[in-house]
Amino acid sequence: MTKMQEIIGKILTSRITREKANNTLNVEEVTNTLNIFLAGETITSEQYAEFTEMITPVTTTTQTAETNTTTTRASTINTAEVTQQ
């Protein structure tokens, strides 16, 4: 890794960390920047993988009582509609 790649790496790490903390991270914009830097060999493929992991949003699926209630209500409504027909 060259000195320039190290410096750019620190700058990108700082940018991503700051934007995540401020809730202003634009994943598409950062991805485009990373792609350009990787294509120009300004960052290494290892750095690219690290940054990509940093910007990948974490999603979780949860099931709440409200969701269950909504599902139950929908089933009840559907049953009532069938009974009326």
XYZ file of C-alpha atoms in Angstrom:
85
model
C 0.000 0.000 0.000
C 1.383 3.373 -0.986
C 1.478 6.409 1.265
C -1.207 8.041 -0.906
C -3.502 5.014 -0.467
C -3.001 5.231 3.306
C -3.869 8.939 3.345
C -6.941 8.515 1.124
C -7.972 5.567 3.315
C -7.842 7.719 6.448
C -9.821 10.486 4.741
C -12.516 8.061 3.543
C -12.728 6.385 6.959
C -13.173 9.787 8.580
C -15.821 10.822 6.042
C -17.846 7.627 6.375
C -17.653 7.653 10.176
C -18.671 11.325 10.346
C -21.566 10.955 7.901
C -22.855 7.855 9.699
C -22.713 9.695 13.031
C -24.588 12.671 11.542
C -27.053 10.351 9.792
C -26.159 11.970 6.446
C -24.472 9.003 4.760
C -25.402 8.746 1.081
C -24.463 5.152 0.260
C -24.783 5.609 -3.511
C -22.527 8.675 -3.512
C -19.858 7.019 -1.371
C -20.025 3.858 -3.498
C -19.441 5.934 -6.639
C -16.448 7.607 -4.977
C -15.042 4.228 -3.944
C -15.497 2.844 -7.464
C -13.602 5.787 -8.962
C -10.778 5.484 -6.421
C -10.533 1.732 -6.984
C -10.491 2.112 -10.778
C -7.727 4.715 -10.505
C -5.814 2.518 -8.037
C -6.059 5.304 -5.473
C -7.301 2.687 -2.971
C -6.589 -1.038 -2.802
C -9.166 -3.780 -3.238
C -8.751 -4.555 0.475
C -9.579 -0.950 1.371
C -12.539 -1.044 -1.022
C -13.909 -4.140 0.724
C -13.426 -2.512 4.137
C -15.212 0.690 3.099
C -18.019 -1.219 1.422
C -18.590 -3.090 4.664
C -18.633 0.207 6.573
C -21.360 1.711 4.373
C -23.562 -1.363 4.036
C -26.727 -0.662 6.003
C -27.669 -3.194 8.642
C -31.278 -4.300 8.395
C -33.209 -6.439 10.793
C -36.615 -7.976 10.565
C -38.759 -7.817 13.648
C -42.241 -9.003 14.334
C -44.215 -6.930 16.788
C -47.540 -7.364 18.515
C -48.911 -4.605 16.271
C -47.988 -6.617 13.170
C -49.686 -9.684 14.613
C -52.764 -7.646 15.445
C -52.892 -6.204 11.949
C -52.607 -9.659 10.427
C -55.330 -10.959 12.708
C -57.608 -8.045 11.851
C -57.085 -8.611 8.135
C -57.979 -12.276 8.562
C -61.079 -11.383 10.548
C -62.190 -8.880 7.930
C -61.646 -11.393 5.144
C -63.640 -14.026 7.032
C -66.488 -11.562 7.646
C -66.562 -10.610 3.971
C -66.772 -14.266 2.942
C -69.548 -14.902 5.492
C -71.608 -11.986 4.122
C -71.338 -13.286 0.551
